[in-house]
PDB file of C-alpha atoms in Angstrom:
ATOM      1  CA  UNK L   1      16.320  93.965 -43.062  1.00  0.00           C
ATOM      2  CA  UNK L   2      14.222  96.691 -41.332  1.00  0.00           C
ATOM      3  CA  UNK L   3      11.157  94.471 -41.135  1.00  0.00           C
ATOM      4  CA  UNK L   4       9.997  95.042 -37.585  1.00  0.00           C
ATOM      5  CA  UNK L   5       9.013  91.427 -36.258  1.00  0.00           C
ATOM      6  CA  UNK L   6      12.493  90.189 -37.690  1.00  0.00           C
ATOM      7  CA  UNK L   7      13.794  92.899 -34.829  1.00  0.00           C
ATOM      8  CA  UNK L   8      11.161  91.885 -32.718  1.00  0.00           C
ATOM      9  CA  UNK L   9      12.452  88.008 -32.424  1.00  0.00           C
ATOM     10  CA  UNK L  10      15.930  89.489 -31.943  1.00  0.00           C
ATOM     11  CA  UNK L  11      14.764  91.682 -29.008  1.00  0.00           C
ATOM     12  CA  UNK L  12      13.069  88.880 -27.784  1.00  0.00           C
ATOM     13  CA  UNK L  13      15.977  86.281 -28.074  1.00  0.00           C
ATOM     14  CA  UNK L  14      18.664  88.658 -25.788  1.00  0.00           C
ATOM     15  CA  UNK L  15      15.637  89.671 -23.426  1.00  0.00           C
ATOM     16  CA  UNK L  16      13.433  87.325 -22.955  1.00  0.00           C
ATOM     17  CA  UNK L  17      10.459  87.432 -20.834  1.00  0.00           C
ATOM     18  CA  UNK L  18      11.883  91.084 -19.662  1.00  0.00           C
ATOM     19  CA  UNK L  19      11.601  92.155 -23.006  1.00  0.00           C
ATOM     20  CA  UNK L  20       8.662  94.809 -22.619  1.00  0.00           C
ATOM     21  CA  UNK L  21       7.046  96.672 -24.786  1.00  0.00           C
ATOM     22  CA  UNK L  22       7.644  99.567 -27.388  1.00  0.00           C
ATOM     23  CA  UNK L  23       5.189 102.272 -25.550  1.00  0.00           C
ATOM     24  CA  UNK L  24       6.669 101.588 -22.149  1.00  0.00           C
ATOM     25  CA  UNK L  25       9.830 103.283 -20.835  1.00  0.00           C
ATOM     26  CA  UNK L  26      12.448 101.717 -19.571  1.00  0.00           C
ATOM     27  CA  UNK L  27      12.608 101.090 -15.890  1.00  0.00           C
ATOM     28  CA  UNK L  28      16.234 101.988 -15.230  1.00  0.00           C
ATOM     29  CA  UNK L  29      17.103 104.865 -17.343  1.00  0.00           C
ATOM     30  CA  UNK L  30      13.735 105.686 -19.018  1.00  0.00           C
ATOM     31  CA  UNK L  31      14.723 105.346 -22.292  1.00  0.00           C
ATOM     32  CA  UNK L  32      12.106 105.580 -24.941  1.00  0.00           C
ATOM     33  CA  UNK L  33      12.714 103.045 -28.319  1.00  0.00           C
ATOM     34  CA  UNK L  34      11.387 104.132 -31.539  1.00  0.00           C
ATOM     35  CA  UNK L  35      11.483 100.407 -33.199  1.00  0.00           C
ATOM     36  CA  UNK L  36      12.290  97.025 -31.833  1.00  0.00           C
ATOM     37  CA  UNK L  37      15.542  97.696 -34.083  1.00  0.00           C
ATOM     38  CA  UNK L  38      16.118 101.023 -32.121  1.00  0.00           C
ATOM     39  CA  UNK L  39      16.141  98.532 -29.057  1.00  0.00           C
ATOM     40  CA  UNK L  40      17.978  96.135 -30.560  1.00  0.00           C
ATOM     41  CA  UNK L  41      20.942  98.823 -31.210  1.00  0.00           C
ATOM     42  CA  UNK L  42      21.136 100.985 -28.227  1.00  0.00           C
ATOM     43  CA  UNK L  43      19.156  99.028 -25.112  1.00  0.00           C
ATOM     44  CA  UNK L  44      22.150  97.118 -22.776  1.00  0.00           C
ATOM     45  CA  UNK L  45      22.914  93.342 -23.907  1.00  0.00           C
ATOM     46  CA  UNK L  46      25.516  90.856 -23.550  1.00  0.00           C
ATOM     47  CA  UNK L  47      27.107  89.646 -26.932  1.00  0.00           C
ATOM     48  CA  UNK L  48      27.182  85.857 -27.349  1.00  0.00           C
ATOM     49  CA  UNK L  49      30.039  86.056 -30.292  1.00  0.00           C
ATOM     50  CA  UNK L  50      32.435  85.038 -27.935  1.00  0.00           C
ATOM     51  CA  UNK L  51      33.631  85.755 -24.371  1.00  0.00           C
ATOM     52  CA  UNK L  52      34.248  88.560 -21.551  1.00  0.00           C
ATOM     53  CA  UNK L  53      37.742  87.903 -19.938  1.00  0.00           C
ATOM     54  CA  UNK L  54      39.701  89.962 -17.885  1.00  0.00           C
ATOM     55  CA  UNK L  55      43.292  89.310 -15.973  1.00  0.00           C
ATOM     56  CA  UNK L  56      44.194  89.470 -11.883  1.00  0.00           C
ATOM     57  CA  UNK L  57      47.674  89.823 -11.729  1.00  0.00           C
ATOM     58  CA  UNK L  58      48.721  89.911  -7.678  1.00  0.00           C
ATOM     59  CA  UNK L  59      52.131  89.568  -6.435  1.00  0.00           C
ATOM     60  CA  UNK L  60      52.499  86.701  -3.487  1.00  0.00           C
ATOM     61  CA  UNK L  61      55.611  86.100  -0.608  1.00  0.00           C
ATOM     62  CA  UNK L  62      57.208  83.040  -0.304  1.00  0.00           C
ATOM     63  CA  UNK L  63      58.887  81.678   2.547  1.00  0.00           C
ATOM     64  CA  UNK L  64      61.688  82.016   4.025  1.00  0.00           C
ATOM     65  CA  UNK L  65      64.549  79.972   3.004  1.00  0.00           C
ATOM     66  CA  UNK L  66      66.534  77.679   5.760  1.00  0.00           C
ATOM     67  CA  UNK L  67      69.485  78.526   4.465  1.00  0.00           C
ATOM     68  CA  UNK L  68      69.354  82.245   4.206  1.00  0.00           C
ATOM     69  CA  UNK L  69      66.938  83.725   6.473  1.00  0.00           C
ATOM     70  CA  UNK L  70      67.255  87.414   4.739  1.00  0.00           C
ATOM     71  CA  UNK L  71      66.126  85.669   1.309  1.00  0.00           C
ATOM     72  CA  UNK L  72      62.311  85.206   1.107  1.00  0.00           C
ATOM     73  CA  UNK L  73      61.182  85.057  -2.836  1.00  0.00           C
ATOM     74  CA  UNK L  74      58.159  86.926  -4.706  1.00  0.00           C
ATOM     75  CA  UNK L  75      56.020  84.783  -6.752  1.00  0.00           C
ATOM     76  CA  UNK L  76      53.860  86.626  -9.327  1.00  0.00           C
ATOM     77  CA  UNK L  77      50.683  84.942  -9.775  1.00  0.00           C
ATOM     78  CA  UNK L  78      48.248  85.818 -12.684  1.00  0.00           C
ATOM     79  CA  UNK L  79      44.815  84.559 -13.377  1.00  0.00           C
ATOM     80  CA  UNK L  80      41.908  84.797 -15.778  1.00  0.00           C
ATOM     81  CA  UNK L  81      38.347  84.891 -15.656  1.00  0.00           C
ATOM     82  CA  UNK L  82      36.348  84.058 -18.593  1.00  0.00           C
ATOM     83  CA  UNK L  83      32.159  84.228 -18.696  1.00  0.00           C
ATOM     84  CA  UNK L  84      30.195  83.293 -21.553  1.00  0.00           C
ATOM     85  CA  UNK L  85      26.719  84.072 -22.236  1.00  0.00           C
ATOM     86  CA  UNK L  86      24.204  82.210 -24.590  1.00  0.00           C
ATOM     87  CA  UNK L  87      21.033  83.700 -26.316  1.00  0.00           C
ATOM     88  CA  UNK L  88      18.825  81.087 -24.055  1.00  0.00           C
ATOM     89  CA  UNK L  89      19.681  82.573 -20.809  1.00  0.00           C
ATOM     90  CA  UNK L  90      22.440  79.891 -19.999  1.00  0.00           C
ATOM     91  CA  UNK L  91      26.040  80.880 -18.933  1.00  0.00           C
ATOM     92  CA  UNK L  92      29.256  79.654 -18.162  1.00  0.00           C
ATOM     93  CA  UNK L  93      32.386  80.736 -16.092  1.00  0.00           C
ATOM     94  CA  UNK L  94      35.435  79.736 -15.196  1.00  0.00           C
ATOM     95  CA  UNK L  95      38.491  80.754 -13.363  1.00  0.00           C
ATOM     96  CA  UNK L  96      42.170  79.312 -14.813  1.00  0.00           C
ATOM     97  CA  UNK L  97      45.870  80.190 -15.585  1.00  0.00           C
ATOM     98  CA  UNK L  98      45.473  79.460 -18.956  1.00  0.00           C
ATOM     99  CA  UNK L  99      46.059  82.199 -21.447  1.00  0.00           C
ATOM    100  CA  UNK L 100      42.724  82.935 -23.544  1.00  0.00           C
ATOM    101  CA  UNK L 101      43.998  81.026 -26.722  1.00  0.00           C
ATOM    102  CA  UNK L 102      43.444  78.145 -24.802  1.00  0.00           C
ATOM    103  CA  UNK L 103      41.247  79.196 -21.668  1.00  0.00           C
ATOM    104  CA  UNK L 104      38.438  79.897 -24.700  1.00  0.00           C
ATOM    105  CA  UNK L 105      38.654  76.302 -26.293  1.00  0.00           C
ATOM    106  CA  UNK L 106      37.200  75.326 -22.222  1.00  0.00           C
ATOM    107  CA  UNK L 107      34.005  76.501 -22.645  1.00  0.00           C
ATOM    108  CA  UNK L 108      33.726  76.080 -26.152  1.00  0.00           C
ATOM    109  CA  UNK L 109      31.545  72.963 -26.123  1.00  0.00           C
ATOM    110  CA  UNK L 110      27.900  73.968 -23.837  1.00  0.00           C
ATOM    111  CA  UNK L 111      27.360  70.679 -23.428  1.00  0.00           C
ATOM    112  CA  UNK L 112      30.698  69.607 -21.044  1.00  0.00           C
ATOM    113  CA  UNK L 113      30.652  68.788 -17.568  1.00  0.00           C
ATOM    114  CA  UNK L 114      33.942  70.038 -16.898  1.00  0.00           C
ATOM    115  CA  UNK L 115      34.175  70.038 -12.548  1.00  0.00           C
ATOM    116  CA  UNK L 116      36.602  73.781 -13.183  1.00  0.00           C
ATOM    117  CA  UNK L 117      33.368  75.215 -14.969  1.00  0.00           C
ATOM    118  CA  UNK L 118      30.297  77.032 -13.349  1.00  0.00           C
ATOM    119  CA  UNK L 119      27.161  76.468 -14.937  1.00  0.00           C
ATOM    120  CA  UNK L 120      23.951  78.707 -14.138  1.00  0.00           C
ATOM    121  CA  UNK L 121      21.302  81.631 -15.599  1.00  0.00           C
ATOM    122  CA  UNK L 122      21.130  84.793 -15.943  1.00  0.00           C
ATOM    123  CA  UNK L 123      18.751  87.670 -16.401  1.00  0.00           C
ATOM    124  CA  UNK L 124      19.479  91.614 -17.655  1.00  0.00           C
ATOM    125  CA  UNK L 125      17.706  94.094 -15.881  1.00  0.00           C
ATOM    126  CA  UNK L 126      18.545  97.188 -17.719  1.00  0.00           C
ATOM    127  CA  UNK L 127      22.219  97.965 -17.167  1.00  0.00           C
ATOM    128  CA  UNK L 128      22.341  95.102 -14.521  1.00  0.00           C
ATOM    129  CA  UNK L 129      23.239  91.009 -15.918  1.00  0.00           C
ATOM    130  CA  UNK L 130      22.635  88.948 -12.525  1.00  0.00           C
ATOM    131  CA  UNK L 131      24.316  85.518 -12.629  1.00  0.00           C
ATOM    132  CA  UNK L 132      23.217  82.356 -10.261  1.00  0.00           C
ATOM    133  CA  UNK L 133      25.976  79.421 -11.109  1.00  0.00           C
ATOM    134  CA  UNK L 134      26.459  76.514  -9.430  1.00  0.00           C
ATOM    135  CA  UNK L 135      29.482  74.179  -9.424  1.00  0.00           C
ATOM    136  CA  UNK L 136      29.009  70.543 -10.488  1.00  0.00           C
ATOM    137  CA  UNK L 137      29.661  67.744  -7.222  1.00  0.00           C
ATOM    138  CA  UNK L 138      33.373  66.588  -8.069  1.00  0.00           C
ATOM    139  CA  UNK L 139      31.816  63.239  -7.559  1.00  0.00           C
ATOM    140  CA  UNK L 140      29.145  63.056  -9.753  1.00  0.00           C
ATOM    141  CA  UNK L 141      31.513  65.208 -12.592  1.00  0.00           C
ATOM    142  CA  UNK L 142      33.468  62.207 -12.305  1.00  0.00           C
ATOM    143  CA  UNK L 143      31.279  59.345 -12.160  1.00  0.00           C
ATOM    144  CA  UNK L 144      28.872  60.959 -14.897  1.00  0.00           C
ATOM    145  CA  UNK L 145      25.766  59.982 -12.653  1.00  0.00           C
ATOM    146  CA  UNK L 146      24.947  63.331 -14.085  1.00  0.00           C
ATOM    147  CA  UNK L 147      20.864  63.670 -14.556  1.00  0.00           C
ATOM    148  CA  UNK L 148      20.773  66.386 -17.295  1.00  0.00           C
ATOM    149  CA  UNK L 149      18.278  67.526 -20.033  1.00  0.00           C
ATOM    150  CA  UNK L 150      19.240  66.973 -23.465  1.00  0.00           C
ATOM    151  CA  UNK L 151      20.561  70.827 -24.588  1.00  0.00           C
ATOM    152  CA  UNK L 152      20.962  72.107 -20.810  1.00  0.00           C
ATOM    153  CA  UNK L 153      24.435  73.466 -19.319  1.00  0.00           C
ATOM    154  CA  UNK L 154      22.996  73.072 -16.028  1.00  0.00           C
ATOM    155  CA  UNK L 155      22.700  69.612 -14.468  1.00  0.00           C
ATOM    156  CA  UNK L 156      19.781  68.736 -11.565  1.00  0.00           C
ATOM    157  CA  UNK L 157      21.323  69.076  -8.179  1.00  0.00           C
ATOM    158  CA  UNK L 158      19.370  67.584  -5.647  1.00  0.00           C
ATOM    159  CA  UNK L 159      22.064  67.580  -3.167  1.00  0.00           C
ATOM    160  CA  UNK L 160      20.817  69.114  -0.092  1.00  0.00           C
ATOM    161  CA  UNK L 161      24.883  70.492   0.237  1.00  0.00           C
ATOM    162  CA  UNK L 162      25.242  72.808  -2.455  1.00  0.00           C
ATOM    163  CA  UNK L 163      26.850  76.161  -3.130  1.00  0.00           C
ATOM    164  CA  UNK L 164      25.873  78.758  -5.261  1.00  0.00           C
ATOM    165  CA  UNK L 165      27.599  81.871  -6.718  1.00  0.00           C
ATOM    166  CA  UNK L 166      25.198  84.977  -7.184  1.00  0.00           C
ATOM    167  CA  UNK L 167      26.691  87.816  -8.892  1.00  0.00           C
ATOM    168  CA  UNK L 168      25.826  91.082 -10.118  1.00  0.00           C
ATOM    169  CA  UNK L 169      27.646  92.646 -13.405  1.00  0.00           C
ATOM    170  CA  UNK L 170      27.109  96.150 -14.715  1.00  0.00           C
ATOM    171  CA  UNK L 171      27.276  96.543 -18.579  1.00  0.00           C
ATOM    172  CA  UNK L 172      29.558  99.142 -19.777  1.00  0.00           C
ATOM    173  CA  UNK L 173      31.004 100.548 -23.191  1.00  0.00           C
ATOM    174  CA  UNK L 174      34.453 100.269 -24.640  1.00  0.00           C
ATOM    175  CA  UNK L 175      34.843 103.034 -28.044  1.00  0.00           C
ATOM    176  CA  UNK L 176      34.890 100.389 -30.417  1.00  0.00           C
ATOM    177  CA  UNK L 177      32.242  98.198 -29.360  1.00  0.00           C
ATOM    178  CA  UNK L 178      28.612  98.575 -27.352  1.00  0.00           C
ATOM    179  CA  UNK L 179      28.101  96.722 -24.112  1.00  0.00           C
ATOM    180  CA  UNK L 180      31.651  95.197 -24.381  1.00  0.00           C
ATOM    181  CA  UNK L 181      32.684  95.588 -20.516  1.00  0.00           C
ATOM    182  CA  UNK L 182      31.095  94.422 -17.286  1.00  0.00           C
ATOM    183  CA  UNK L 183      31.801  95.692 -13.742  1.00  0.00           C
ATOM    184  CA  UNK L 184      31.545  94.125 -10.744  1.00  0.00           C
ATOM    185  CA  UNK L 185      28.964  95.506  -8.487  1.00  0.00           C
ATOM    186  CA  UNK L 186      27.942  92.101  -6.364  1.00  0.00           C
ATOM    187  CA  UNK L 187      29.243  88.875  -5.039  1.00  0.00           C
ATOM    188  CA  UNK L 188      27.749  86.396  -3.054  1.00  0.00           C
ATOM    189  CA  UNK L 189      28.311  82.453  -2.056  1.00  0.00           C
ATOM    190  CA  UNK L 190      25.766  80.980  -0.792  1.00  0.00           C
ATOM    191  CA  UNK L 191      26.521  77.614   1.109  1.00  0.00           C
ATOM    192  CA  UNK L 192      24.014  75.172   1.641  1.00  0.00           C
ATOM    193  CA  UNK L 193      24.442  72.475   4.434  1.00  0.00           C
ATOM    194  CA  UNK L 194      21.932  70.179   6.155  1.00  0.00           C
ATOM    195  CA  UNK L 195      19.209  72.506   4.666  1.00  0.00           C
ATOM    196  CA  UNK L 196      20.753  75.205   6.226  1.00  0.00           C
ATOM    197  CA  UNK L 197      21.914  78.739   4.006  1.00  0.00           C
ATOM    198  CA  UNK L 198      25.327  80.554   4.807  1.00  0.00           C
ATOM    199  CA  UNK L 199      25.879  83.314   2.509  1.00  0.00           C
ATOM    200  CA  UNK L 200      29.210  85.289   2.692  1.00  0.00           C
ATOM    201  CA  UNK L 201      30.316  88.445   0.534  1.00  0.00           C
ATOM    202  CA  UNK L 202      33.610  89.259  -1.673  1.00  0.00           C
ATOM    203  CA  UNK L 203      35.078  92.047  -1.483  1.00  0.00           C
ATOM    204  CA  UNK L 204      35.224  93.563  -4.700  1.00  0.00           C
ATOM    205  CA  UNK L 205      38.472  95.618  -5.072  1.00  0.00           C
ATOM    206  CA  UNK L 206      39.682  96.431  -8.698  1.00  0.00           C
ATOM    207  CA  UNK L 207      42.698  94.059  -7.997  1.00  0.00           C
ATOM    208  CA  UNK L 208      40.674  91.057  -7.170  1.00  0.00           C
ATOM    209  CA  UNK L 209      37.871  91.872  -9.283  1.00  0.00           C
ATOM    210  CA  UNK L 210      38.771  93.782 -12.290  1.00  0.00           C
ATOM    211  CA  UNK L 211      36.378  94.692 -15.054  1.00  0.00           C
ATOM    212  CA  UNK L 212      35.794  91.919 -17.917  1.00  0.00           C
ATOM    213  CA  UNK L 213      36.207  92.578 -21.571  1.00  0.00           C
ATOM    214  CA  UNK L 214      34.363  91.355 -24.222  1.00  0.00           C
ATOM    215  CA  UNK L 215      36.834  89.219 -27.010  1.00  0.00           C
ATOM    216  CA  UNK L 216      35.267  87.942 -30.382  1.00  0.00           C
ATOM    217  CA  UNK L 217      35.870  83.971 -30.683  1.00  0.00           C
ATOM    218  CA  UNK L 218      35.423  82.382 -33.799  1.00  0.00           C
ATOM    219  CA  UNK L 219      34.540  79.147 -32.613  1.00  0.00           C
ATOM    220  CA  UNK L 220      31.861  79.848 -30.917  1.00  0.00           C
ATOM    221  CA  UNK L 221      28.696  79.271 -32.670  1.00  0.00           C
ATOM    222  CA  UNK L 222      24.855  79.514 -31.960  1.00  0.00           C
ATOM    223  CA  UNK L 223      23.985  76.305 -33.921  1.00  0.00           C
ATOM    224  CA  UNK L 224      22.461  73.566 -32.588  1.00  0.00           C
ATOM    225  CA  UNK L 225      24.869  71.045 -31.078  1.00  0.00           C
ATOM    226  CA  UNK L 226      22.463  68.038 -30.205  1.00  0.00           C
ATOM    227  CA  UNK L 227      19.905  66.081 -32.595  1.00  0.00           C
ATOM    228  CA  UNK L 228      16.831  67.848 -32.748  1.00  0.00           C
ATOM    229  CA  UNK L 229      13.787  65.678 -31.839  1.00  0.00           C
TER     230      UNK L 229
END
């Protein structure tokens, strides 16, 4: 178990091409690791043993009834985000009402081409996961005209109208469990029309936005889900 290329391969599964090397600092804290398992263990990573979730709960006025003007009802509205990360740099989110016991089973399956779901990549650059997702074309969802590689989450758009979601997430720490939180530091959606880019920014206030937490889902699993050829 402390064989060094066995930690090597991990390091190289959560980090990719960004991996770097032993001897080299790191770029964003300069952090010096001793062994790719002292990398493995205390470098920022997003865990792929389930999902980060977190809860907008916002309070919203109703109209005022024809019958009694002085009565206008308070709806409570409450929401869930829910981003999942795999070890090949694919990722998935999605915004619903559903509680997680059943907002989970949504993305469970990689493979779906749900219309609710984003699909997209993302990279870690030190502290920093950067997300570029792209919703599916409600018609094509439907229809199933869908040109996709066999194992890919993220179907061929060539649509020249398209949106994209870029997003910024800072990794953070909860007691229990490393890299278990991330924090929204960017959000951008980027319109495409008649070749044309419109990009317009959220504004990320703890309401709207509040931090995700990492939750452990069982059914998740890292094994292959498609023949292998």
């Amino acid at each position: 178990a402390r064989d060094e290329e066995l930690w090597r391969l991990a390091c190289l599964k959560v980090w990719g091409l960004s991996i770097g090397t032993l001897d080299a600092q790191d770029a964003e804290n300069s952090t010096v690791y001793y062994s790719w398992r002292d990398m493995f263990i205390r470098r920022e990573r997003v865990n792929f043993s389930g999902c980060y979730i977190s809860k907008t709960t916002y309070l919203r006025m109703g109209e005022n009834s024809f019958q009694d003007q002085f009565y206008r009802p308070v709806q409570l509205v409450e929401y869930y985000r829910y981003i999942r990360f795999m070890p090949d740099g694919k990722v998935l989110m999605m915004t619903s009402a559903d509680e997680p016991s059943q907002g989970v089973t949504k993305i469970r399956n990689v493979h779906n081409i749900r219309p609710d779901v984003l699909r997209g990549r993302y990279r870690l650059f030190g502290d920093t996961v950067t997300l570029v997702l792209q919703k599916s074309s409600q018609s094509r969802a439907t229809t199933g005209h869908v040109r996709q590689r066999r194992g890919s989450v993220m179907p061929l758009d060539e649509d020249s109208n398209a949106t994209q979601f870029l997003i910024e997430l800072r990794i953070g720490h909860s007691p229990k469990r490393r890299c278990a939180q991330l924090v929204w530091s960017h959000y951008t959606l980027v319109q495409k029309r008649n070749k044309v880019d419109t990009s317009s920014e959220f504004d990320l206030t703890d309401a709207k936005y509040p931090s995700l937490w990492f939750s452990p889902v069982k059914s998740y699993h890292l094994d292959a889900d498609a023949p292998l050829v």
